[in-house]
PDB file of C-alpha atoms in Angstrom:
ATOM      1  CA  UNK T   1     -22.037 -51.892  40.692  1.00  0.00           C
ATOM      2  CA  UNK T   2     -25.417 -52.519  39.093  1.00  0.00           C
ATOM      3  CA  UNK T   3     -26.439 -51.362  35.629  1.00  0.00           C
ATOM      4  CA  UNK T   4     -29.226 -48.782  35.319  1.00  0.00           C
ATOM      5  CA  UNK T   5     -31.330 -50.941  32.994  1.00  0.00           C
ATOM      6  CA  UNK T   6     -31.295 -53.749  35.565  1.00  0.00           C
ATOM      7  CA  UNK T   7     -32.620 -51.575  38.350  1.00  0.00           C
ATOM      8  CA  UNK T   8     -35.135 -49.854  36.072  1.00  0.00           C
ATOM      9  CA  UNK T   9     -36.583 -53.257  35.162  1.00  0.00           C
ATOM     10  CA  UNK T  10     -36.861 -54.171  38.853  1.00  0.00           C
ATOM     11  CA  UNK T  11     -38.521 -50.854  39.686  1.00  0.00           C
ATOM     12  CA  UNK T  12     -40.981 -51.041  36.780  1.00  0.00           C
ATOM     13  CA  UNK T  13     -41.989 -54.575  37.759  1.00  0.00           C
ATOM     14  CA  UNK T  14     -42.558 -53.453  41.348  1.00  0.00           C
ATOM     15  CA  UNK T  15     -44.542 -50.363  40.328  1.00  0.00           C
ATOM     16  CA  UNK T  16     -46.752 -52.371  37.971  1.00  0.00           C
ATOM     17  CA  UNK T  17     -47.397 -54.815  40.774  1.00  0.00           C
ATOM     18  CA  UNK T  18     -48.232 -52.076  43.287  1.00  0.00           C
ATOM     19  CA  UNK T  19     -50.167 -49.526  41.233  1.00  0.00           C
ATOM     20  CA  UNK T  20     -51.711 -51.622  38.452  1.00  0.00           C
ATOM     21  CA  UNK T  21     -53.560 -48.854  36.564  1.00  0.00           C
ATOM     22  CA  UNK T  22     -54.659 -46.427  39.303  1.00  0.00           C
ATOM     23  CA  UNK T  23     -54.001 -45.505  42.921  1.00  0.00           C
ATOM     24  CA  UNK T  24     -57.604 -45.126  44.023  1.00  0.00           C
ATOM     25  CA  UNK T  25     -56.702 -43.321  47.247  1.00  0.00           C
ATOM     26  CA  UNK T  26     -54.207 -40.821  45.864  1.00  0.00           C
ATOM     27  CA  UNK T  27     -55.731 -40.171  42.436  1.00  0.00           C
ATOM     28  CA  UNK T  28     -59.210 -39.509  43.841  1.00  0.00           C
ATOM     29  CA  UNK T  29     -58.042 -37.519  46.856  1.00  0.00           C
ATOM     30  CA  UNK T  30     -55.036 -35.387  45.880  1.00  0.00           C
ATOM     31  CA  UNK T  31     -55.098 -32.550  43.333  1.00  0.00           C
ATOM     32  CA  UNK T  32     -53.004 -33.421  40.284  1.00  0.00           C
ATOM     33  CA  UNK T  33     -51.133 -30.095  40.508  1.00  0.00           C
ATOM     34  CA  UNK T  34     -50.285 -30.320  44.217  1.00  0.00           C
ATOM     35  CA  UNK T  35     -46.548 -30.297  45.031  1.00  0.00           C
ATOM     36  CA  UNK T  36     -44.904 -31.538  48.230  1.00  0.00           C
ATOM     37  CA  UNK T  37     -41.518 -32.131  49.784  1.00  0.00           C
ATOM     38  CA  UNK T  38     -40.769 -35.353  51.637  1.00  0.00           C
ATOM     39  CA  UNK T  39     -37.806 -36.523  53.669  1.00  0.00           C
ATOM     40  CA  UNK T  40     -36.358 -39.965  54.203  1.00  0.00           C
ATOM     41  CA  UNK T  41     -35.605 -40.555  57.892  1.00  0.00           C
ATOM     42  CA  UNK T  42     -33.598 -43.403  59.389  1.00  0.00           C
ATOM     43  CA  UNK T  43     -35.212 -45.220  62.307  1.00  0.00           C
ATOM     44  CA  UNK T  44     -32.344 -47.660  62.703  1.00  0.00           C
ATOM     45  CA  UNK T  45     -28.546 -47.767  62.832  1.00  0.00           C
ATOM     46  CA  UNK T  46     -26.337 -49.399  60.230  1.00  0.00           C
ATOM     47  CA  UNK T  47     -25.070 -49.110  56.660  1.00  0.00           C
ATOM     48  CA  UNK T  48     -27.202 -47.365  54.056  1.00  0.00           C
ATOM     49  CA  UNK T  49     -27.683 -48.953  50.639  1.00  0.00           C
ATOM     50  CA  UNK T  50     -30.072 -48.364  47.753  1.00  0.00           C
ATOM     51  CA  UNK T  51     -30.876 -44.687  48.206  1.00  0.00           C
ATOM     52  CA  UNK T  52     -30.156 -43.882  44.540  1.00  0.00           C
ATOM     53  CA  UNK T  53     -32.480 -46.686  43.490  1.00  0.00           C
ATOM     54  CA  UNK T  54     -35.164 -45.392  45.831  1.00  0.00           C
ATOM     55  CA  UNK T  55     -34.917 -41.939  44.290  1.00  0.00           C
ATOM     56  CA  UNK T  56     -35.041 -43.477  40.802  1.00  0.00           C
ATOM     57  CA  UNK T  57     -38.511 -44.806  41.629  1.00  0.00           C
ATOM     58  CA  UNK T  58     -39.858 -41.257  41.771  1.00  0.00           C
ATOM     59  CA  UNK T  59     -38.056 -39.974  38.678  1.00  0.00           C
ATOM     60  CA  UNK T  60     -39.293 -42.972  36.684  1.00  0.00           C
ATOM     61  CA  UNK T  61     -42.866 -42.027  37.581  1.00  0.00           C
ATOM     62  CA  UNK T  62     -42.214 -38.358  36.853  1.00  0.00           C
ATOM     63  CA  UNK T  63     -38.859 -37.122  35.472  1.00  0.00           C
ATOM     64  CA  UNK T  64     -39.588 -33.668  36.870  1.00  0.00           C
ATOM     65  CA  UNK T  65     -39.197 -34.913  40.451  1.00  0.00           C
ATOM     66  CA  UNK T  66     -36.194 -33.375  42.234  1.00  0.00           C
ATOM     67  CA  UNK T  67     -34.225 -34.886  45.077  1.00  0.00           C
ATOM     68  CA  UNK T  68     -31.191 -34.267  47.281  1.00  0.00           C
ATOM     69  CA  UNK T  69     -29.303 -37.192  48.775  1.00  0.00           C
ATOM     70  CA  UNK T  70     -27.691 -36.267  52.090  1.00  0.00           C
ATOM     71  CA  UNK T  71     -26.292 -39.689  53.049  1.00  0.00           C
ATOM     72  CA  UNK T  72     -24.928 -42.006  50.382  1.00  0.00           C
ATOM     73  CA  UNK T  73     -24.584 -45.759  49.895  1.00  0.00           C
ATOM     74  CA  UNK T  74     -21.938 -47.262  52.137  1.00  0.00           C
ATOM     75  CA  UNK T  75     -22.164 -44.536  54.768  1.00  0.00           C
ATOM     76  CA  UNK T  76     -23.325 -45.277  58.296  1.00  0.00           C
ATOM     77  CA  UNK T  77     -26.621 -43.875  59.502  1.00  0.00           C
ATOM     78  CA  UNK T  78     -28.163 -43.652  62.925  1.00  0.00           C
ATOM     79  CA  UNK T  79     -31.692 -43.223  64.183  1.00  0.00           C
ATOM     80  CA  UNK T  80     -33.083 -39.780  63.325  1.00  0.00           C
ATOM     81  CA  UNK T  81     -30.703 -39.033  60.424  1.00  0.00           C
ATOM     82  CA  UNK T  82     -32.283 -37.397  57.389  1.00  0.00           C
ATOM     83  CA  UNK T  83     -31.103 -39.438  54.418  1.00  0.00           C
ATOM     84  CA  UNK T  84     -32.672 -37.541  51.510  1.00  0.00           C
ATOM     85  CA  UNK T  85     -35.266 -34.953  50.512  1.00  0.00           C
ATOM     86  CA  UNK T  86     -37.597 -35.236  47.530  1.00  0.00           C
ATOM     87  CA  UNK T  87     -39.723 -32.532  45.926  1.00  0.00           C
ATOM     88  CA  UNK T  88     -42.335 -33.276  43.305  1.00  0.00           C
ATOM     89  CA  UNK T  89     -46.004 -33.791  42.632  1.00  0.00           C
ATOM     90  CA  UNK T  90     -47.711 -35.074  45.739  1.00  0.00           C
ATOM     91  CA  UNK T  91     -49.340 -37.869  43.775  1.00  0.00           C
ATOM     92  CA  UNK T  92     -45.917 -39.062  42.617  1.00  0.00           C
ATOM     93  CA  UNK T  93     -44.495 -39.105  46.144  1.00  0.00           C
ATOM     94  CA  UNK T  94     -47.437 -41.085  47.464  1.00  0.00           C
ATOM     95  CA  UNK T  95     -47.501 -43.576  44.585  1.00  0.00           C
ATOM     96  CA  UNK T  96     -43.786 -44.304  44.762  1.00  0.00           C
ATOM     97  CA  UNK T  97     -43.454 -44.361  48.547  1.00  0.00           C
ATOM     98  CA  UNK T  98     -43.843 -48.086  49.243  1.00  0.00           C
ATOM     99  CA  UNK T  99     -41.863 -49.355  46.269  1.00  0.00           C
ATOM    100  CA  UNK T 100     -38.965 -47.014  47.056  1.00  0.00           C
ATOM    101  CA  UNK T 101     -38.963 -47.901  50.747  1.00  0.00           C
ATOM    102  CA  UNK T 102     -39.185 -51.642  50.071  1.00  0.00           C
ATOM    103  CA  UNK T 103     -36.040 -51.447  47.960  1.00  0.00           C
ATOM    104  CA  UNK T 104     -33.892 -49.204  50.165  1.00  0.00           C
ATOM    105  CA  UNK T 105     -34.955 -50.965  53.371  1.00  0.00           C
ATOM    106  CA  UNK T 106     -34.145 -54.399  51.965  1.00  0.00           C
ATOM    107  CA  UNK T 107     -30.802 -53.331  50.489  1.00  0.00           C
ATOM    108  CA  UNK T 108     -29.772 -51.474  53.648  1.00  0.00           C
ATOM    109  CA  UNK T 109     -30.674 -54.555  55.677  1.00  0.00           C
ATOM    110  CA  UNK T 110     -28.337 -56.656  53.520  1.00  0.00           C
ATOM    111  CA  UNK T 111     -25.513 -54.109  53.708  1.00  0.00           C
ATOM    112  CA  UNK T 112     -25.882 -53.808  57.481  1.00  0.00           C
ATOM    113  CA  UNK T 113     -25.984 -57.576  58.080  1.00  0.00           C
ATOM    114  CA  UNK T 114     -22.961 -58.088  55.827  1.00  0.00           C
ATOM    115  CA  UNK T 115     -21.031 -55.326  57.545  1.00  0.00           C
ATOM    116  CA  UNK T 116     -21.609 -56.886  60.965  1.00  0.00           C
ATOM    117  CA  UNK T 117     -19.983 -60.120  59.777  1.00  0.00           C
ATOM    118  CA  UNK T 118     -17.143 -58.203  58.127  1.00  0.00           C
ATOM    119  CA  UNK T 119     -16.429 -56.381  61.397  1.00  0.00           C
ATOM    120  CA  UNK T 120     -16.515 -59.643  63.344  1.00  0.00           C
ATOM    121  CA  UNK T 121     -13.828 -61.140  61.088  1.00  0.00           C
ATOM    122  CA  UNK T 122     -11.460 -58.155  61.123  1.00  0.00           C
ATOM    123  CA  UNK T 123      -7.843 -59.149  61.573  1.00  0.00           C
ATOM    124  CA  UNK T 124      -8.271 -62.506  59.822  1.00  0.00           C
ATOM    125  CA  UNK T 125      -7.682 -63.354  56.152  1.00  0.00           C
ATOM    126  CA  UNK T 126     -11.294 -64.428  55.589  1.00  0.00           C
ATOM    127  CA  UNK T 127     -13.664 -62.439  53.392  1.00  0.00           C
ATOM    128  CA  UNK T 128     -17.448 -62.588  53.686  1.00  0.00           C
ATOM    129  CA  UNK T 129     -19.238 -63.656  50.501  1.00  0.00           C
ATOM    130  CA  UNK T 130     -22.832 -64.087  49.399  1.00  0.00           C
ATOM    131  CA  UNK T 131     -24.390 -67.083  47.627  1.00  0.00           C
ATOM    132  CA  UNK T 132     -27.008 -67.700  44.939  1.00  0.00           C
ATOM    133  CA  UNK T 133     -29.652 -67.852  47.680  1.00  0.00           C
ATOM    134  CA  UNK T 134     -31.173 -64.592  46.501  1.00  0.00           C
ATOM    135  CA  UNK T 135     -34.785 -63.552  45.957  1.00  0.00           C
ATOM    136  CA  UNK T 136     -35.900 -64.179  42.352  1.00  0.00           C
ATOM    137  CA  UNK T 137     -35.459 -61.081  40.220  1.00  0.00           C
ATOM    138  CA  UNK T 138     -33.503 -59.164  42.859  1.00  0.00           C
ATOM    139  CA  UNK T 139     -30.067 -60.767  42.551  1.00  0.00           C
ATOM    140  CA  UNK T 140     -28.366 -57.737  40.964  1.00  0.00           C
ATOM    141  CA  UNK T 141     -29.311 -55.337  43.746  1.00  0.00           C
ATOM    142  CA  UNK T 142     -28.855 -57.884  46.534  1.00  0.00           C
ATOM    143  CA  UNK T 143     -25.319 -58.713  45.452  1.00  0.00           C
ATOM    144  CA  UNK T 144     -24.567 -55.008  45.079  1.00  0.00           C
ATOM    145  CA  UNK T 145     -25.770 -54.468  48.661  1.00  0.00           C
ATOM    146  CA  UNK T 146     -23.370 -57.157  49.891  1.00  0.00           C
ATOM    147  CA  UNK T 147     -20.419 -55.267  48.381  1.00  0.00           C
ATOM    148  CA  UNK T 148     -21.642 -52.010  49.934  1.00  0.00           C
ATOM    149  CA  UNK T 149     -21.527 -53.759  53.309  1.00  0.00           C
ATOM    150  CA  UNK T 150     -17.905 -54.749  52.714  1.00  0.00           C
ATOM    151  CA  UNK T 151     -18.518 -58.292  51.498  1.00  0.00           C
ATOM    152  CA  UNK T 152     -17.634 -59.975  48.221  1.00  0.00           C
ATOM    153  CA  UNK T 153     -19.735 -61.648  45.572  1.00  0.00           C
ATOM    154  CA  UNK T 154     -19.669 -65.369  44.972  1.00  0.00           C
ATOM    155  CA  UNK T 155     -20.576 -66.515  41.449  1.00  0.00           C
ATOM    156  CA  UNK T 156     -23.413 -64.461  40.000  1.00  0.00           C
ATOM    157  CA  UNK T 157     -25.050 -67.361  38.172  1.00  0.00           C
ATOM    158  CA  UNK T 158     -24.475 -70.908  36.967  1.00  0.00           C
ATOM    159  CA  UNK T 159     -22.426 -69.736  33.985  1.00  0.00           C
ATOM    160  CA  UNK T 160     -19.695 -68.048  36.052  1.00  0.00           C
ATOM    161  CA  UNK T 161     -17.937 -70.981  37.663  1.00  0.00           C
ATOM    162  CA  UNK T 162     -18.101 -74.742  37.923  1.00  0.00           C
ATOM    163  CA  UNK T 163     -19.303 -75.829  41.352  1.00  0.00           C
ATOM    164  CA  UNK T 164     -19.378 -79.566  41.955  1.00  0.00           C
ATOM    165  CA  UNK T 165     -21.764 -80.073  44.860  1.00  0.00           C
ATOM    166  CA  UNK T 166     -22.641 -83.352  46.526  1.00  0.00           C
ATOM    167  CA  UNK T 167     -25.640 -83.765  44.219  1.00  0.00           C
ATOM    168  CA  UNK T 168     -23.436 -83.528  41.122  1.00  0.00           C
ATOM    169  CA  UNK T 169     -20.920 -85.954  42.584  1.00  0.00           C
ATOM    170  CA  UNK T 170     -23.606 -88.414  43.631  1.00  0.00           C
ATOM    171  CA  UNK T 171     -24.935 -88.363  40.087  1.00  0.00           C
ATOM    172  CA  UNK T 172     -21.532 -88.650  38.395  1.00  0.00           C
ATOM    173  CA  UNK T 173     -19.485 -90.892  40.661  1.00  0.00           C
ATOM    174  CA  UNK T 174     -16.339 -89.266  42.056  1.00  0.00           C
ATOM    175  CA  UNK T 175     -14.495 -85.968  42.391  1.00  0.00           C
ATOM    176  CA  UNK T 176     -11.554 -87.129  40.284  1.00  0.00           C
ATOM    177  CA  UNK T 177     -13.666 -88.422  37.400  1.00  0.00           C
ATOM    178  CA  UNK T 178     -15.971 -85.402  37.431  1.00  0.00           C
ATOM    179  CA  UNK T 179     -13.100 -82.896  37.345  1.00  0.00           C
ATOM    180  CA  UNK T 180     -11.347 -84.852  34.584  1.00  0.00           C
ATOM    181  CA  UNK T 181     -14.504 -84.884  32.454  1.00  0.00           C
ATOM    182  CA  UNK T 182     -15.017 -81.157  32.973  1.00  0.00           C
ATOM    183  CA  UNK T 183     -11.409 -80.281  32.131  1.00  0.00           C
ATOM    184  CA  UNK T 184     -11.879 -81.885  28.721  1.00  0.00           C
ATOM    185  CA  UNK T 185     -14.785 -79.575  27.856  1.00  0.00           C
ATOM    186  CA  UNK T 186     -14.345 -76.469  29.993  1.00  0.00           C
ATOM    187  CA  UNK T 187     -13.214 -73.107  28.621  1.00  0.00           C
ATOM    188  CA  UNK T 188      -9.821 -71.967  29.857  1.00  0.00           C
ATOM    189  CA  UNK T 189     -11.222 -68.933  31.719  1.00  0.00           C
ATOM    190  CA  UNK T 190     -13.603 -70.864  33.983  1.00  0.00           C
ATOM    191  CA  UNK T 191     -12.550 -72.023  37.454  1.00  0.00           C
ATOM    192  CA  UNK T 192     -13.675 -75.173  39.233  1.00  0.00           C
ATOM    193  CA  UNK T 193     -14.911 -75.354  42.821  1.00  0.00           C
ATOM    194  CA  UNK T 194     -15.595 -78.650  44.600  1.00  0.00           C
ATOM    195  CA  UNK T 195     -17.696 -79.140  47.722  1.00  0.00           C
ATOM    196  CA  UNK T 196     -16.227 -81.561  50.266  1.00  0.00           C
ATOM    197  CA  UNK T 197     -17.459 -82.829  53.604  1.00  0.00           C
ATOM    198  CA  UNK T 198     -14.457 -84.844  54.811  1.00  0.00           C
ATOM    199  CA  UNK T 199     -10.679 -84.512  54.862  1.00  0.00           C
ATOM    200  CA  UNK T 200     -10.415 -87.541  52.543  1.00  0.00           C
ATOM    201  CA  UNK T 201     -12.542 -85.720  49.949  1.00  0.00           C
ATOM    202  CA  UNK T 202     -10.413 -82.606  50.480  1.00  0.00           C
ATOM    203  CA  UNK T 203      -7.231 -84.538  49.686  1.00  0.00           C
ATOM    204  CA  UNK T 204      -8.813 -85.997  46.546  1.00  0.00           C
ATOM    205  CA  UNK T 205      -9.942 -82.547  45.401  1.00  0.00           C
ATOM    206  CA  UNK T 206      -6.468 -81.125  45.960  1.00  0.00           C
ATOM    207  CA  UNK T 207      -4.952 -83.849  43.799  1.00  0.00           C
ATOM    208  CA  UNK T 208      -7.168 -82.774  40.879  1.00  0.00           C
ATOM    209  CA  UNK T 209      -5.794 -79.224  40.997  1.00  0.00           C
ATOM    210  CA  UNK T 210      -9.116 -77.432  41.394  1.00  0.00           C
ATOM    211  CA  UNK T 211      -8.883 -73.746  42.246  1.00  0.00           C
ATOM    212  CA  UNK T 212     -11.465 -73.571  45.063  1.00  0.00           C
ATOM    213  CA  UNK T 213     -12.671 -76.090  47.635  1.00  0.00           C
ATOM    214  CA  UNK T 214     -15.793 -75.566  49.713  1.00  0.00           C
ATOM    215  CA  UNK T 215     -15.671 -77.026  53.221  1.00  0.00           C
ATOM    216  CA  UNK T 216     -19.310 -77.911  53.789  1.00  0.00           C
ATOM    217  CA  UNK T 217     -20.605 -77.883  57.369  1.00  0.00           C
ATOM    218  CA  UNK T 218     -17.242 -78.835  58.863  1.00  0.00           C
ATOM    219  CA  UNK T 219     -16.349 -78.183  62.475  1.00  0.00           C
ATOM    220  CA  UNK T 220     -13.770 -75.490  63.177  1.00  0.00           C
ATOM    221  CA  UNK T 221     -11.291 -78.192  64.179  1.00  0.00           C
ATOM    222  CA  UNK T 222     -11.702 -79.960  60.832  1.00  0.00           C
ATOM    223  CA  UNK T 223     -11.473 -76.683  58.917  1.00  0.00           C
ATOM    224  CA  UNK T 224      -8.227 -75.773  60.665  1.00  0.00           C
ATOM    225  CA  UNK T 225      -6.827 -79.162  59.698  1.00  0.00           C
ATOM    226  CA  UNK T 226      -8.058 -78.648  56.124  1.00  0.00           C
ATOM    227  CA  UNK T 227      -6.172 -75.341  55.971  1.00  0.00           C
ATOM    228  CA  UNK T 228      -3.016 -77.116  57.123  1.00  0.00           C
ATOM    229  CA  UNK T 229      -3.417 -79.900  54.566  1.00  0.00           C
ATOM    230  CA  UNK T 230      -4.222 -77.575  51.662  1.00  0.00           C
ATOM    231  CA  UNK T 231      -1.248 -75.339  52.465  1.00  0.00           C
ATOM    232  CA  UNK T 232      -2.318 -72.713  49.943  1.00  0.00           C
ATOM    233  CA  UNK T 233      -2.803 -75.111  47.005  1.00  0.00           C
ATOM    234  CA  UNK T 234      -6.446 -74.026  46.660  1.00  0.00           C
ATOM    235  CA  UNK T 235      -8.713 -71.312  48.010  1.00  0.00           C
ATOM    236  CA  UNK T 236     -10.771 -72.699  50.893  1.00  0.00           C
ATOM    237  CA  UNK T 237     -14.363 -71.603  51.387  1.00  0.00           C
ATOM    238  CA  UNK T 238     -16.292 -72.297  54.583  1.00  0.00           C
ATOM    239  CA  UNK T 239     -20.019 -72.819  54.220  1.00  0.00           C
ATOM    240  CA  UNK T 240     -22.807 -73.792  56.586  1.00  0.00           C
ATOM    241  CA  UNK T 241     -23.901 -72.775  60.076  1.00  0.00           C
ATOM    242  CA  UNK T 242     -22.459 -69.263  59.762  1.00  0.00           C
ATOM    243  CA  UNK T 243     -23.871 -66.675  62.158  1.00  0.00           C
ATOM    244  CA  UNK T 244     -22.722 -63.675  64.151  1.00  0.00           C
ATOM    245  CA  UNK T 245     -21.963 -66.077  66.987  1.00  0.00           C
ATOM    246  CA  UNK T 246     -19.829 -68.502  64.931  1.00  0.00           C
ATOM    247  CA  UNK T 247     -18.232 -66.395  62.189  1.00  0.00           C
ATOM    248  CA  UNK T 248     -15.197 -65.270  64.209  1.00  0.00           C
ATOM    249  CA  UNK T 249     -14.190 -68.819  65.135  1.00  0.00           C
ATOM    250  CA  UNK T 250     -14.654 -69.929  61.515  1.00  0.00           C
ATOM    251  CA  UNK T 251     -12.462 -67.081  60.262  1.00  0.00           C
ATOM    252  CA  UNK T 252      -9.754 -67.938  62.775  1.00  0.00           C
ATOM    253  CA  UNK T 253      -9.327 -71.396  61.223  1.00  0.00           C
ATOM    254  CA  UNK T 254      -7.502 -69.703  58.337  1.00  0.00           C
ATOM    255  CA  UNK T 255     -10.061 -70.206  55.548  1.00  0.00           C
ATOM    256  CA  UNK T 256     -10.052 -67.686  52.699  1.00  0.00           C
ATOM    257  CA  UNK T 257     -13.778 -67.197  52.202  1.00  0.00           C
ATOM    258  CA  UNK T 258     -16.893 -67.552  54.356  1.00  0.00           C
ATOM    259  CA  UNK T 259     -20.073 -67.765  52.295  1.00  0.00           C
ATOM    260  CA  UNK T 260     -23.356 -66.827  53.950  1.00  0.00           C
ATOM    261  CA  UNK T 261     -26.774 -67.338  52.407  1.00  0.00           C
ATOM    262  CA  UNK T 262     -28.645 -65.590  55.223  1.00  0.00           C
ATOM    263  CA  UNK T 263     -27.376 -62.107  54.297  1.00  0.00           C
ATOM    264  CA  UNK T 264     -29.570 -62.211  51.190  1.00  0.00           C
ATOM    265  CA  UNK T 265     -32.312 -64.797  51.733  1.00  0.00           C
ATOM    266  CA  UNK T 266     -33.506 -63.959  55.249  1.00  0.00           C
ATOM    267  CA  UNK T 267     -32.182 -60.551  56.187  1.00  0.00           C
ATOM    268  CA  UNK T 268     -34.143 -58.139  58.395  1.00  0.00           C
ATOM    269  CA  UNK T 269     -35.282 -54.974  56.627  1.00  0.00           C
ATOM    270  CA  UNK T 270     -33.642 -51.738  57.767  1.00  0.00           C
ATOM    271  CA  UNK T 271     -36.185 -49.302  59.219  1.00  0.00           C
ATOM    272  CA  UNK T 272     -36.579 -46.120  57.145  1.00  0.00           C
ATOM    273  CA  UNK T 273     -39.640 -43.909  56.827  1.00  0.00           C
ATOM    274  CA  UNK T 274     -40.798 -41.225  54.399  1.00  0.00           C
ATOM    275  CA  UNK T 275     -42.377 -38.144  55.939  1.00  0.00           C
ATOM    276  CA  UNK T 276     -44.174 -35.514  53.854  1.00  0.00           C
ATOM    277  CA  UNK T 277     -43.551 -32.037  55.200  1.00  0.00           C
ATOM    278  CA  UNK T 278     -46.813 -30.240  55.946  1.00  0.00           C
TER     279      UNK T 278
END
């Protein structure tokens, strides 16, 4: 779950970007004392996420704004569902409309895309996880949206876990030497993950006793063999070429985790509209 100060910072940045110092249309057209009620309507089908954040946009502009949430994060919505109602100064509703919709549409898109992959892997041991391929400044809410969709979070940032990728190994020399050097300096609470591209590299990583091994762009046949070789000695994470078409076959290899960058970096926005009641 996100912290309020994190989302408030995101909202304030977005509002400053969108409004600057005046909304020339709204401020010059609408009476400052006018009050309206608006409703949020779903125009798509999937998993809702970010509705509390969307409502926070309006109460940050004006704390007197009132709202009622009818469908909550994690619940399924279908086309035509009324998600929430907001009552407040008309100027506030109009000024906050785009920022609020941008956030809830993006987060609901992530939750929906994640949930599709989760459903496709039901009955296997694999969990769907995100990556650090998030939009700058939005990581907290994007990773929250993944969990709302039924997925899990990979490391939040570079401080959470050691991940030896091919670039690190190319620079240092070998898996064994790199892990040994890290063990001498690493705090006892931090795990090590190693990226491998071949079964020979997998066997070397297993010998070092690392906790997690990423199978990078391996075929399903190779991943199944990797699961057999590892035999539970390390968590195995599949990465690369994951889609709705391939995720089931990947999960059936027996891997523990399937990490997917697309659910945060290139997800389709969920269609929601705000309608002011006349």
